[in-house]
């Protein structure tokens, strides 16, 4: 049982390049999320999904796209990377039932855009 | 605007000592409050989750308290260990009508360093 797995762990992009971050969970969680973490700030929600085939915008969705074609996978895409997207990206998942549902986070992807 | 403020920003203590981290929030309507531990280079890991009706919850040497009236929470760490060195993040969830998804608002974290 691996929990939430993110790939890659590190990546350096040039401005304008594109890339996809992959998140996979093996806990049969309905909900999946992408966050970014910047120094001195709390995690901010980029996009989330409440089930296979669904996606929704979070607080900071501009410049990102997502897809949830399979329940266990949630992809985050950067079509044209900008230096402002330099950050650490975390994927998380959770069950939808109950008020006390816990979130399981991946170990993060450190992205640098130069 | 929903906000979560944590204090102090950073804290250094000696191994074996106790410490208390603070969290103030203005999130409404309140659903629950969580404390997470984030080791360097890792994702956050849940320590406790408390609802409106709970005012204390423990997880080993970690004890969280919640005062929903004053919108304050604290995380008390007893007999600190070197492995407690990490960022501790307070997270408050908004109740979102009839759906199960409640938006999380994250604090910026308190960086705790435990020295031998």
PDB file of C-alpha atoms in Angstrom:
ATOM      1  CA  UNK A   1       0.000   0.000   0.000  1.00  0.00           C
ATOM      2  CA  UNK A   2       1.952   3.007  -1.284  1.00  0.00           C
ATOM      3  CA  UNK A   3      -0.617   5.734  -0.447  1.00  0.00           C
ATOM      4  CA  UNK A   4      -0.141   8.749  -2.726  1.00  0.00           C
ATOM      5  CA  UNK A   5       2.741   8.660  -5.204  1.00  0.00           C
ATOM      6  CA  UNK A   6       3.919  11.683  -7.147  1.00  0.00           C
ATOM      7  CA  UNK A   7       6.229  11.689 -10.145  1.00  0.00           C
ATOM      8  CA  UNK A   8       8.629  13.227 -10.855  1.00  0.00           C
ATOM      9  CA  UNK A   9      10.157  14.346  -7.547  1.00  0.00           C
ATOM     10  CA  UNK A  10      12.229  17.122  -9.102  1.00  0.00           C
ATOM     11  CA  UNK A  11      12.111  18.942 -12.418  1.00  0.00           C
ATOM     12  CA  UNK A  12      13.713  21.998 -13.997  1.00  0.00           C
ATOM     13  CA  UNK A  13      11.857  23.595 -16.887  1.00  0.00           C
ATOM     14  CA  UNK A  14      12.659  26.462 -19.183  1.00  0.00           C
ATOM     15  CA  UNK A  15      10.097  29.228 -19.534  1.00  0.00           C
ATOM     16  CA  UNK A  16       7.492  28.234 -22.101  1.00  0.00           C
ATOM     17  CA  UNK A  17       8.026  24.491 -21.815  1.00  0.00           C
ATOM     18  CA  UNK A  18       5.224  22.163 -20.880  1.00  0.00           C
ATOM     19  CA  UNK A  19       5.071  19.234 -18.515  1.00  0.00           C
ATOM     20  CA  UNK A  20       2.685  16.921 -16.688  1.00  0.00           C
ATOM     21  CA  UNK A  21       2.866  15.944 -13.043  1.00  0.00           C
ATOM     22  CA  UNK A  22       1.389  12.569 -12.193  1.00  0.00           C
ATOM     23  CA  UNK A  23      -0.368  11.644  -8.974  1.00  0.00           C
ATOM     24  CA  UNK A  24      -1.452   8.084  -8.235  1.00  0.00           C
ATOM     25  CA  UNK A  25      -3.297   6.777  -5.165  1.00  0.00           C
ATOM     26  CA  UNK A  26      -4.089   3.189  -4.237  1.00  0.00           C
ATOM     27  CA  UNK A  27      -6.591   3.841  -1.419  1.00  0.00           C
ATOM     28  CA  UNK A  28      -9.721   4.013  -3.596  1.00  0.00           C
ATOM     29  CA  UNK A  29     -10.233   7.650  -2.544  1.00  0.00           C
ATOM     30  CA  UNK A  30     -12.929   9.602  -4.357  1.00  0.00           C
ATOM     31  CA  UNK A  31     -11.428  13.061  -3.928  1.00  0.00           C
ATOM     32  CA  UNK A  32      -8.058  14.181  -5.238  1.00  0.00           C
ATOM     33  CA  UNK A  33      -6.348  17.576  -5.024  1.00  0.00           C
ATOM     34  CA  UNK A  34      -3.377  19.506  -6.329  1.00  0.00           C
ATOM     35  CA  UNK A  35      -1.761  22.119  -4.068  1.00  0.00           C
ATOM     36  CA  UNK A  36       1.242  24.362  -4.396  1.00  0.00           C
ATOM     37  CA  UNK A  37       3.434  25.379  -1.474  1.00  0.00           C
ATOM     38  CA  UNK A  38       5.475  28.550  -1.596  1.00  0.00           C
ATOM     39  CA  UNK A  39       7.853  29.905   1.083  1.00  0.00           C
ATOM     40  CA  UNK A  40       6.074  31.724   3.906  1.00  0.00           C
ATOM     41  CA  UNK A  41       2.635  30.799   2.601  1.00  0.00           C
ATOM     42  CA  UNK A  42       0.146  28.093   3.379  1.00  0.00           C
ATOM     43  CA  UNK A  43      -0.680  25.447   0.808  1.00  0.00           C
ATOM     44  CA  UNK A  44      -3.004  26.752  -1.873  1.00  0.00           C
ATOM     45  CA  UNK A  45      -5.442  24.657  -3.847  1.00  0.00           C
ATOM     46  CA  UNK A  46      -4.915  24.638  -7.617  1.00  0.00           C
ATOM     47  CA  UNK A  47      -7.551  22.160  -8.834  1.00  0.00           C
ATOM     48  CA  UNK A  48      -9.448  19.275  -7.349  1.00  0.00           C
ATOM     49  CA  UNK A  49     -11.599  16.349  -8.415  1.00  0.00           C
ATOM     50  CA  UNK A  50     -14.603  14.815  -6.647  1.00  0.00           C
ATOM     51  CA  UNK A  51     -14.565  11.649  -8.720  1.00  0.00           C
ATOM     52  CA  UNK A  52     -13.454  10.007 -11.940  1.00  0.00           C
ATOM     53  CA  UNK A  53     -14.078  12.246 -14.927  1.00  0.00           C
ATOM     54  CA  UNK A  54     -14.663  15.396 -12.857  1.00  0.00           C
ATOM     55  CA  UNK A  55     -12.441  18.400 -12.156  1.00  0.00           C
ATOM     56  CA  UNK A  56     -12.954  21.787 -10.542  1.00  0.00           C
ATOM     57  CA  UNK A  57     -10.950  24.963 -10.024  1.00  0.00           C
ATOM     58  CA  UNK A  58      -9.383  25.838  -6.715  1.00  0.00           C
ATOM     59  CA  UNK A  59      -7.907  29.111  -5.476  1.00  0.00           C
ATOM     60  CA  UNK A  60      -5.051  29.472  -7.980  1.00  0.00           C
ATOM     61  CA  UNK A  61      -5.991  27.594 -11.179  1.00  0.00           C
ATOM     62  CA  UNK A  62      -4.543  29.963 -13.795  1.00  0.00           C
ATOM     63  CA  UNK A  63      -1.811  28.421 -15.928  1.00  0.00           C
ATOM     64  CA  UNK A  64      -2.699  24.851 -14.945  1.00  0.00           C
ATOM     65  CA  UNK A  65      -4.953  22.134 -16.321  1.00  0.00           C
ATOM     66  CA  UNK A  66      -5.939  18.802 -14.822  1.00  0.00           C
ATOM     67  CA  UNK A  67      -7.493  15.511 -15.832  1.00  0.00           C
ATOM     68  CA  UNK A  68      -8.954  12.556 -13.897  1.00  0.00           C
ATOM     69  CA  UNK A  69      -9.517   9.860 -16.501  1.00  0.00           C
ATOM     70  CA  UNK A  70      -9.042   7.067 -13.972  1.00  0.00           C
ATOM     71  CA  UNK A  71     -10.107   7.131 -10.336  1.00  0.00           C
ATOM     72  CA  UNK A  72      -6.612   6.415  -9.076  1.00  0.00           C
ATOM     73  CA  UNK A  73      -4.797   9.052 -11.170  1.00  0.00           C
ATOM     74  CA  UNK A  74      -4.887  12.849 -11.163  1.00  0.00           C
ATOM     75  CA  UNK A  75      -2.698  14.697 -13.660  1.00  0.00           C
ATOM     76  CA  UNK A  76      -1.565  18.315 -13.395  1.00  0.00           C
ATOM     77  CA  UNK A  77      -0.402  19.997 -16.589  1.00  0.00           C
ATOM     78  CA  UNK A  78       1.534  23.155 -17.217  1.00  0.00           C
ATOM     79  CA  UNK A  79       1.071  24.165 -20.849  1.00  0.00           C
ATOM     80  CA  UNK A  80       3.563  27.042 -20.910  1.00  0.00           C
ATOM     81  CA  UNK A  81       5.646  27.214 -17.752  1.00  0.00           C
ATOM     82  CA  UNK A  82       6.435  30.583 -16.171  1.00  0.00           C
ATOM     83  CA  UNK A  83       8.943  31.445 -13.414  1.00  0.00           C
ATOM     84  CA  UNK A  84       5.973  32.245 -11.130  1.00  0.00           C
ATOM     85  CA  UNK A  85       5.126  28.542 -11.230  1.00  0.00           C
ATOM     86  CA  UNK A  86       8.354  27.655  -9.450  1.00  0.00           C
ATOM     87  CA  UNK A  87       7.033  25.902  -6.379  1.00  0.00           C
ATOM     88  CA  UNK A  88       6.618  22.610  -4.580  1.00  0.00           C
ATOM     89  CA  UNK A  89       3.513  20.788  -5.752  1.00  0.00           C
ATOM     90  CA  UNK A  90       1.618  18.382  -3.538  1.00  0.00           C
ATOM     91  CA  UNK A  91      -1.074  15.961  -4.494  1.00  0.00           C
ATOM     92  CA  UNK A  92      -3.539  14.725  -1.881  1.00  0.00           C
ATOM     93  CA  UNK A  93      -6.511  12.405  -1.747  1.00  0.00           C
ATOM     94  CA  UNK A  94      -9.405  11.719   0.607  1.00  0.00           C
ATOM     95  CA  UNK A  95     -12.640   9.779   0.995  1.00  0.00           C
ATOM     96  CA  UNK A  96     -15.731  11.947   0.629  1.00  0.00           C
ATOM     97  CA  UNK A  97     -17.722  10.379   3.443  1.00  0.00           C
ATOM     98  CA  UNK A  98     -17.919  11.906   6.872  1.00  0.00           C
ATOM     99  CA  UNK A  99     -16.879  15.165   8.417  1.00  0.00           C
ATOM    100  CA  UNK A 100     -13.632  13.804   9.784  1.00  0.00           C
ATOM    101  CA  UNK A 101     -12.189  12.489   6.555  1.00  0.00           C
ATOM    102  CA  UNK A 102      -8.420  12.568   6.508  1.00  0.00           C
ATOM    103  CA  UNK A 103      -6.238  13.762   3.698  1.00  0.00           C
ATOM    104  CA  UNK A 104      -3.234  11.750   2.523  1.00  0.00           C
ATOM    105  CA  UNK A 105      -0.502  13.785   0.870  1.00  0.00           C
ATOM    106  CA  UNK A 106       2.187  12.735  -1.549  1.00  0.00           C
ATOM    107  CA  UNK A 107       5.821  13.624  -0.936  1.00  0.00           C
ATOM    108  CA  UNK A 108       5.813  16.504  -3.400  1.00  0.00           C
ATOM    109  CA  UNK A 109       7.330  17.585  -6.716  1.00  0.00           C
ATOM    110  CA  UNK A 110       9.862  20.409  -6.596  1.00  0.00           C
ATOM    111  CA  UNK A 111       9.556  22.382  -9.844  1.00  0.00           C
ATOM    112  CA  UNK A 112      11.914  25.139 -10.908  1.00  0.00           C
ATOM    113  CA  UNK A 113      11.140  27.246 -13.969  1.00  0.00           C
ATOM    114  CA  UNK A 114      14.115  29.208 -15.304  1.00  0.00           C
TER     115      UNK A 114
ATOM    116  CA  UNK B   1     -11.758  36.454   4.152  1.00  0.00           C
ATOM    117  CA  UNK B   2     -10.941  33.058   5.658  1.00  0.00           C
ATOM    118  CA  UNK B   3      -7.525  33.139   7.271  1.00  0.00           C
ATOM    119  CA  UNK B   4      -5.376  30.965   9.491  1.00  0.00           C
ATOM    120  CA  UNK B   5      -2.516  32.596  11.378  1.00  0.00           C
ATOM    121  CA  UNK B   6       0.115  30.626  13.264  1.00  0.00           C
ATOM    122  CA  UNK B   7       2.635  31.707  15.842  1.00  0.00           C
ATOM    123  CA  UNK B   8       5.483  31.703  16.350  1.00  0.00           C
ATOM    124  CA  UNK B   9       6.908  31.491  12.828  1.00  0.00           C
ATOM    125  CA  UNK B  10       9.810  29.464  14.162  1.00  0.00           C
ATOM    126  CA  UNK B  11      10.874  28.001  17.466  1.00  0.00           C
ATOM    127  CA  UNK B  12      14.041  26.386  18.779  1.00  0.00           C
ATOM    128  CA  UNK B  13      13.920  24.181  21.863  1.00  0.00           C
ATOM    129  CA  UNK B  14      16.178  21.670  23.582  1.00  0.00           C
ATOM    130  CA  UNK B  15      15.467  17.981  23.436  1.00  0.00           C
ATOM    131  CA  UNK B  16      13.233  16.852  26.261  1.00  0.00           C
ATOM    132  CA  UNK B  17      11.519  20.225  26.688  1.00  0.00           C
ATOM    133  CA  UNK B  18       7.838  20.937  26.064  1.00  0.00           C
ATOM    134  CA  UNK B  19       6.469  23.538  23.674  1.00  0.00           C
ATOM    135  CA  UNK B  20       3.157  24.989  22.530  1.00  0.00           C
ATOM    136  CA  UNK B  21       2.289  26.243  19.070  1.00  0.00           C
ATOM    137  CA  UNK B  22      -0.614  28.591  18.439  1.00  0.00           C
ATOM    138  CA  UNK B  23      -3.213  28.894  15.701  1.00  0.00           C
ATOM    139  CA  UNK B  24      -5.855  31.615  15.277  1.00  0.00           C
ATOM    140  CA  UNK B  25      -8.460  31.407  12.561  1.00  0.00           C
ATOM    141  CA  UNK B  26     -11.258  33.448  11.057  1.00  0.00           C
ATOM    142  CA  UNK B  27     -12.725  30.642   8.931  1.00  0.00           C
ATOM    143  CA  UNK B  28     -16.512  30.490   8.782  1.00  0.00           C
ATOM    144  CA  UNK B  29     -18.648  28.411   8.822  1.00  0.00           C
ATOM    145  CA  UNK B  30     -16.301  26.191  10.774  1.00  0.00           C
ATOM    146  CA  UNK B  31     -16.222  22.459  10.120  1.00  0.00           C
ATOM    147  CA  UNK B  32     -13.056  21.066  11.671  1.00  0.00           C
ATOM    148  CA  UNK B  33      -9.465  21.940  12.542  1.00  0.00           C
ATOM    149  CA  UNK B  34      -6.477  19.777  11.771  1.00  0.00           C
ATOM    150  CA  UNK B  35      -2.839  19.828  12.751  1.00  0.00           C
ATOM    151  CA  UNK B  36      -0.302  18.410  10.340  1.00  0.00           C
ATOM    152  CA  UNK B  37       3.403  17.667  10.685  1.00  0.00           C
ATOM    153  CA  UNK B  38       5.561  18.242   7.627  1.00  0.00           C
ATOM    154  CA  UNK B  39       9.114  16.942   7.616  1.00  0.00           C
ATOM    155  CA  UNK B  40      11.583  18.643   5.292  1.00  0.00           C
ATOM    156  CA  UNK B  41      11.116  17.386   1.743  1.00  0.00           C
ATOM    157  CA  UNK B  42       7.972  15.427   2.598  1.00  0.00           C
ATOM    158  CA  UNK B  43       4.238  15.944   2.417  1.00  0.00           C
ATOM    159  CA  UNK B  44       2.127  16.896   5.451  1.00  0.00           C
ATOM    160  CA  UNK B  45       1.048  14.058   7.737  1.00  0.00           C
ATOM    161  CA  UNK B  46      -2.071  14.353   9.886  1.00  0.00           C
ATOM    162  CA  UNK B  47      -1.633  14.559  13.668  1.00  0.00           C
ATOM    163  CA  UNK B  48      -5.163  15.407  14.871  1.00  0.00           C
ATOM    164  CA  UNK B  49      -8.586  16.388  13.579  1.00  0.00           C
ATOM    165  CA  UNK B  50     -11.093  18.183  15.849  1.00  0.00           C
ATOM    166  CA  UNK B  51     -14.690  19.160  15.216  1.00  0.00           C
ATOM    167  CA  UNK B  52     -16.624  22.024  16.800  1.00  0.00           C
ATOM    168  CA  UNK B  53     -17.686  19.914  19.770  1.00  0.00           C
ATOM    169  CA  UNK B  54     -14.201  18.645  20.646  1.00  0.00           C
ATOM    170  CA  UNK B  55     -11.892  20.790  22.754  1.00  0.00           C
ATOM    171  CA  UNK B  56      -8.933  18.465  23.094  1.00  0.00           C
ATOM    172  CA  UNK B  57      -7.423  15.532  21.243  1.00  0.00           C
ATOM    173  CA  UNK B  58      -4.192  13.672  21.789  1.00  0.00           C
ATOM    174  CA  UNK B  59      -1.914  11.648  19.553  1.00  0.00           C
ATOM    175  CA  UNK B  60       0.973  10.296  21.601  1.00  0.00           C
ATOM    176  CA  UNK B  61       3.085  13.231  22.779  1.00  0.00           C
ATOM    177  CA  UNK B  62       0.994  15.666  20.736  1.00  0.00           C
ATOM    178  CA  UNK B  63      -2.078  17.269  22.311  1.00  0.00           C
ATOM    179  CA  UNK B  64      -4.253  19.698  20.394  1.00  0.00           C
ATOM    180  CA  UNK B  65      -6.804  22.002  21.987  1.00  0.00           C
ATOM    181  CA  UNK B  66      -9.608  23.952  20.368  1.00  0.00           C
ATOM    182  CA  UNK B  67     -11.579  26.936  21.641  1.00  0.00           C
ATOM    183  CA  UNK B  68     -14.285  27.462  19.043  1.00  0.00           C
ATOM    184  CA  UNK B  69     -15.582  30.555  20.834  1.00  0.00           C
ATOM    185  CA  UNK B  70     -12.303  32.457  20.544  1.00  0.00           C
ATOM    186  CA  UNK B  71     -11.335  30.636  17.319  1.00  0.00           C
ATOM    187  CA  UNK B  72      -8.014  29.532  18.716  1.00  0.00           C
ATOM    188  CA  UNK B  73      -6.178  26.243  18.762  1.00  0.00           C
ATOM    189  CA  UNK B  74      -2.898  25.113  20.225  1.00  0.00           C
ATOM    190  CA  UNK B  75      -0.629  22.125  19.712  1.00  0.00           C
ATOM    191  CA  UNK B  76       1.350  21.045  22.749  1.00  0.00           C
ATOM    192  CA  UNK B  77       4.357  18.788  22.305  1.00  0.00           C
ATOM    193  CA  UNK B  78       5.565  16.977  25.401  1.00  0.00           C
ATOM    194  CA  UNK B  79       9.108  15.758  26.009  1.00  0.00           C
ATOM    195  CA  UNK B  80      10.345  16.811  22.588  1.00  0.00           C
ATOM    196  CA  UNK B  81      12.574  14.559  20.501  1.00  0.00           C
ATOM    197  CA  UNK B  82      14.978  15.347  17.682  1.00  0.00           C
ATOM    198  CA  UNK B  83      12.496  13.761  15.280  1.00  0.00           C
ATOM    199  CA  UNK B  84       9.942  16.425  16.209  1.00  0.00           C
ATOM    200  CA  UNK B  85      11.952  18.931  14.154  1.00  0.00           C
ATOM    201  CA  UNK B  86       9.528  19.812  11.364  1.00  0.00           C
ATOM    202  CA  UNK B  87       6.973  22.358  10.217  1.00  0.00           C
ATOM    203  CA  UNK B  88       3.613  22.149  12.006  1.00  0.00           C
ATOM    204  CA  UNK B  89       0.664  23.319   9.982  1.00  0.00           C
ATOM    205  CA  UNK B  90      -2.768  24.298  11.261  1.00  0.00           C
ATOM    206  CA  UNK B  91      -5.569  23.706   8.758  1.00  0.00           C
ATOM    207  CA  UNK B  92      -9.205  24.741   9.097  1.00  0.00           C
ATOM    208  CA  UNK B  93     -12.018  23.275   7.045  1.00  0.00           C
ATOM    209  CA  UNK B  94     -15.103  25.184   5.934  1.00  0.00           C
ATOM    210  CA  UNK B  95     -18.501  23.538   6.141  1.00  0.00           C
ATOM    211  CA  UNK B  96     -19.862  23.541   2.603  1.00  0.00           C
ATOM    212  CA  UNK B  97     -23.622  23.111   2.627  1.00  0.00           C
ATOM    213  CA  UNK B  98     -24.791  19.614   1.827  1.00  0.00           C
ATOM    214  CA  UNK B  99     -21.688  18.457   0.022  1.00  0.00           C
ATOM    215  CA  UNK B 100     -18.853  16.589   1.641  1.00  0.00           C
ATOM    216  CA  UNK B 101     -16.118  18.766   0.252  1.00  0.00           C
ATOM    217  CA  UNK B 102     -15.109  21.455   2.709  1.00  0.00           C
ATOM    218  CA  UNK B 103     -12.446  23.862   1.530  1.00  0.00           C
ATOM    219  CA  UNK B 104      -9.247  23.748   3.572  1.00  0.00           C
ATOM    220  CA  UNK B 105      -7.473  26.921   4.618  1.00  0.00           C
ATOM    221  CA  UNK B 106      -3.838  26.325   5.552  1.00  0.00           C
ATOM    222  CA  UNK B 107      -1.726  28.302   7.971  1.00  0.00           C
ATOM    223  CA  UNK B 108       1.828  29.153   6.962  1.00  0.00           C
ATOM    224  CA  UNK B 109       3.250  26.763   9.529  1.00  0.00           C
ATOM    225  CA  UNK B 110       5.551  26.960  12.549  1.00  0.00           C
ATOM    226  CA  UNK B 111       9.042  25.625  12.002  1.00  0.00           C
ATOM    227  CA  UNK B 112      10.171  23.728  15.090  1.00  0.00           C
ATOM    228  CA  UNK B 113      13.815  22.848  15.594  1.00  0.00           C
ATOM    229  CA  UNK B 114      14.785  20.531  18.429  1.00  0.00           C
ATOM    230  CA  UNK B 115      18.441  20.670  19.458  1.00  0.00           C
ATOM    231  CA  UNK B 116      20.250  17.955  21.432  1.00  0.00           C
TER     232      UNK B 116
END
